[in-house]
Coordinates of C-alpha atoms and ligand atoms in Angstrom, one line a residue:
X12 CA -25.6 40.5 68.7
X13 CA -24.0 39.4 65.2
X14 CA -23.9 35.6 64.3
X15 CA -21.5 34.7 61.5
X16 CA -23.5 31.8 59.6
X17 CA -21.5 29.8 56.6
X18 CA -21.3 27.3 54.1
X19 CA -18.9 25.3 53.1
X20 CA -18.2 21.8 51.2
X21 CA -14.5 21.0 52.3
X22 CA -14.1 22.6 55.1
X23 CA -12.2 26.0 54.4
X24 CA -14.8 28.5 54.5
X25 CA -15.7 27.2 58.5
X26 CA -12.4 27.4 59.0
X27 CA -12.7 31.2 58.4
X28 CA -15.7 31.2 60.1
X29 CA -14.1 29.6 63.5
X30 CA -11.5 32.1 63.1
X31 CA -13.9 34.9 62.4
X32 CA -15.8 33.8 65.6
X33 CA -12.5 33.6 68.1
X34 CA -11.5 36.9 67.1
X35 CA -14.6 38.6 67.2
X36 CA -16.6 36.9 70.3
X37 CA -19.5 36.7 67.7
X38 CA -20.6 33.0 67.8
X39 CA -20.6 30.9 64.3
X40 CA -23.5 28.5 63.3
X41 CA -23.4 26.4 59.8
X42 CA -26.3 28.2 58.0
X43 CA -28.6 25.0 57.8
X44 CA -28.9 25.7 61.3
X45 CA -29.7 29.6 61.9
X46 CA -33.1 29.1 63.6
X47 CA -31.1 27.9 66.9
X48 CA -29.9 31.7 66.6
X49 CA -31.1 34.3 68.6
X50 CA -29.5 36.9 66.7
X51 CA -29.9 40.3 65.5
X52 CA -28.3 40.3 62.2
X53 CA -25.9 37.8 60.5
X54 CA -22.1 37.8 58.6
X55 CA -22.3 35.2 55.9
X56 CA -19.3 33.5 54.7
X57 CA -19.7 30.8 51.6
X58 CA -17.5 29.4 49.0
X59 CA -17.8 30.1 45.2
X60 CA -18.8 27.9 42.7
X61 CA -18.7 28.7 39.1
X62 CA -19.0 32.5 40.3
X63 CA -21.9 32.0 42.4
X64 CA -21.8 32.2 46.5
X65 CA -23.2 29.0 47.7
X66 CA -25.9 29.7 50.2
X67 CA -25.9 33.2 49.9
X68 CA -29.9 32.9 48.5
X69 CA -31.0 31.2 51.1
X70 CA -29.3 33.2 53.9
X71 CA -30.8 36.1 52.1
X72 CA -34.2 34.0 52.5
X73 CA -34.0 34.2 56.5
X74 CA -34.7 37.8 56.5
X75 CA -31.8 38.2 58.6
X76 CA -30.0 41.5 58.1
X77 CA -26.5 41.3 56.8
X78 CA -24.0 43.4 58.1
X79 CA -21.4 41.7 55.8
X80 CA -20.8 38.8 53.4
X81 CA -16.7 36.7 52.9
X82 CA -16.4 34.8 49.3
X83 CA -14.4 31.8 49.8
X84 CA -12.5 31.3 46.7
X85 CA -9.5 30.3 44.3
X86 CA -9.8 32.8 41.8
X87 CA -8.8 36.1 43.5
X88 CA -8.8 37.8 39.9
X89 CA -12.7 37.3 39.9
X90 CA -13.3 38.9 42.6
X91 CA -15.2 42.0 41.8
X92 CA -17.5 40.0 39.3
X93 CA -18.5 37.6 42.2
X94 CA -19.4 40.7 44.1
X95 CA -21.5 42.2 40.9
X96 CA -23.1 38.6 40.3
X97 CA -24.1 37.7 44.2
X98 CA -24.3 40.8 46.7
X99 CA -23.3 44.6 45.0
X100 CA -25.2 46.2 47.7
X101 CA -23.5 44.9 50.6
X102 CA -20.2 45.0 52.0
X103 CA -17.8 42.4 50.7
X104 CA -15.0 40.3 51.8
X105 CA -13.1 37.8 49.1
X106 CA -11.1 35.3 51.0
X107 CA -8.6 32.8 49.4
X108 CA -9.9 29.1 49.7
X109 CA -8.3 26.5 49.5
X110 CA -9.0 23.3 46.8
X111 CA -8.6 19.6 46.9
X112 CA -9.9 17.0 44.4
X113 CA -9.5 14.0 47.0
X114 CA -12.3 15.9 49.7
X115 CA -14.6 16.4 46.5
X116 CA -17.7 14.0 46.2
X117 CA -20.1 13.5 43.5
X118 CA -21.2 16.5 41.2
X119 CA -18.2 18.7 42.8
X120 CA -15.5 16.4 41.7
X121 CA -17.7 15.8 38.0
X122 CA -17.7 19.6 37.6
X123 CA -14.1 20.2 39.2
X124 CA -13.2 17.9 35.9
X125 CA -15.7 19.9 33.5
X126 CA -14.0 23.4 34.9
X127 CA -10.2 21.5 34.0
X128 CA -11.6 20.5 30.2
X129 CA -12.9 23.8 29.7
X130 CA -9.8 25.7 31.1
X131 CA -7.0 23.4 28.7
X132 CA -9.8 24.3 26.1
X133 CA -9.3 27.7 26.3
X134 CA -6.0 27.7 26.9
X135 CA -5.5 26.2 23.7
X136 CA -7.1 28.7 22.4
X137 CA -5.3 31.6 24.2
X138 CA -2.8 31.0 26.6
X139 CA -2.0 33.1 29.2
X140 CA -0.8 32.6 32.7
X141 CA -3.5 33.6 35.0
X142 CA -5.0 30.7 33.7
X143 CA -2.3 28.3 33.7
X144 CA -2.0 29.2 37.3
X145 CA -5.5 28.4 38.3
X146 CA -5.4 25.0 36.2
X147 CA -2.3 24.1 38.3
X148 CA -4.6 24.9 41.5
X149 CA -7.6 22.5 40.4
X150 CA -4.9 19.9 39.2
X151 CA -2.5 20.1 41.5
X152 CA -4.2 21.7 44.8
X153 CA -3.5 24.5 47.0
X154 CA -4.1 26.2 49.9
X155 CA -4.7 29.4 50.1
X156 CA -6.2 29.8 53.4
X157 CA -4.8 33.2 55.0
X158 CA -5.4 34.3 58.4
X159 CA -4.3 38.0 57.2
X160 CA -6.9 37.9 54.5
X161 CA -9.8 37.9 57.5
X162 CA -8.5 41.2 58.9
X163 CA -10.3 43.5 57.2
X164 CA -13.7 41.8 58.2
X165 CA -13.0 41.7 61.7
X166 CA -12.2 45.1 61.9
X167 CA -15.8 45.7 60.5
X168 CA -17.1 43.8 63.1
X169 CA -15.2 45.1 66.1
X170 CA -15.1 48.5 65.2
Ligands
FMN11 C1 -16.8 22.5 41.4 C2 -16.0 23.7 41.9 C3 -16.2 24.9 41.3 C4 -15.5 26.0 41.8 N1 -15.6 27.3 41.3 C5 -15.0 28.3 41.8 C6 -15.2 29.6 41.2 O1 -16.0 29.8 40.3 N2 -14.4 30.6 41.7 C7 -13.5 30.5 42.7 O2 -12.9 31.5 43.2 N3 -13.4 29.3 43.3 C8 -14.1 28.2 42.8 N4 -13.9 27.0 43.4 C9 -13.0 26.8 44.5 C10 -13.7 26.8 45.9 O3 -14.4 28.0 46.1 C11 -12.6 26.7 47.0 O4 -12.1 25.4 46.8 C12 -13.2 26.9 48.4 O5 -12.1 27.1 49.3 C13 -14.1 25.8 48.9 O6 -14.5 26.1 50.2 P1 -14.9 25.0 51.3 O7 -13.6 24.2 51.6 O8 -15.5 25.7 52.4 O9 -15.9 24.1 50.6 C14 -14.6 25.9 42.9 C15 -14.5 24.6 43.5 C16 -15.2 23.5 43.0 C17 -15.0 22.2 43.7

C-alpha cells in the first residue's frame, strides 16, 4: 500500500493531497504524522519556497521509499530547476499552487515581501513579462489550483 504524505502552509498542497487520496484509494497523512502509517512506500506532495520543496528532506529522512513526489508552486517556468535542486532521481509532478498574503504568518509574509522587493528590483533592471506576471501573483493573489494538473500522478498510481 502507497500513503500520499504532504506539507503544506496554506492549505493548497493538502488540497491536492485529499484529491490525490479520493481518486486513488491511497489514504493521505500530513507528513509530521507518517509513523501512524503502516505503509509500504510514500507519494510526497509539498509546496516550494524559494526553489526548495518543503519537507522533502525530512520525508526523505523516514526511509520510506518514494514512488513519486508533486511540487506545489506559482512559478510553473521553474519547474525543471526545482526538480534538479530537490529530487532529479525520482519521478516528478509540478502542480500549480495557489498564493495569498492574508493566510501568510510570520517569516512567510516577511519573505513574501523580500521576494516582491527583489522581483521590482530586477525588473527595473530588466523588464520582462514572466516576471511581471509572477509579481502580480504575490501582489495581487491567485489561484491556480487545477484538478487536471493531478492527472498525470494519478495515472502513476493507478496504473
Ligand atoms: C515565502 C514564499 C516563497 C515562495 N517561493 C516560491 C518559489 O520559489 N517557487 C514557487 O513556484 N512558488 C513559491 N511560492 C508559492 C507557494 O509555493 C504557493 O503559494 C503554494 O501553493 C503554497 O502551498 P500551500 O498552500 O500548501 O502552503 C512561495 C510562497 C511563499 C509564501
Amino acid at each position: 500500500m502507497t500513503t500520499i504524505f504532504y506539507s503544506s502552509n496554506t492549505g493548497t498542497t493538502r488540497r491536492y493531497a485529499e484529491l490525490l487520496s479520493e481518486k486513488t484509494g491511497c489514504p493521505c497523512l500530513p507528513l509530521d504524522k507518517w509513523e501512524n502509517a503502516e505503509t509500504d512506500d510514500a507519494v510526497f506532495l509539498g509546496w516550494v519556497f524559494g526553489g526548495d520543496i518543503q519537507g522533502l528532506k525530512q520525508m526523505k529522512e523516514t526511509g520510506l521509499p518514494l514512488r513519486a513526489v508533486g511540487a506545489v508552486g506559482i512559478m510553473a517556468q521553474d519547474k525543471d530547476a526545482v526538480r534538479e535542486k530537490n529530487c532529479p532521481d525520482l519521478p516528478f509532478y509540478f502542480l500549480p499552487g495557489a498564493f495569498d498574503l492574508k493566510k501568510l504568518k510570520g517569516m512567510y509574509k516577511l519573505m513574501a515581501g523580500m521576494i516582491v522587493k527583489v522581483i521590482k528590483n530586477k525588473l527595473r533592471e530588466a523588464p520582462n513579462e514572466e516576471s511581471e506576471k509572477i509579481l502580480g501573483f504575490f501582489e495581487n493573489g491567485i489561484d491556480l489550483f487545477s484538478e487536471d494538473a493531478l492527472a498525470p500522478l494519478v495515472e502513476k498510481l493507478t496504473a
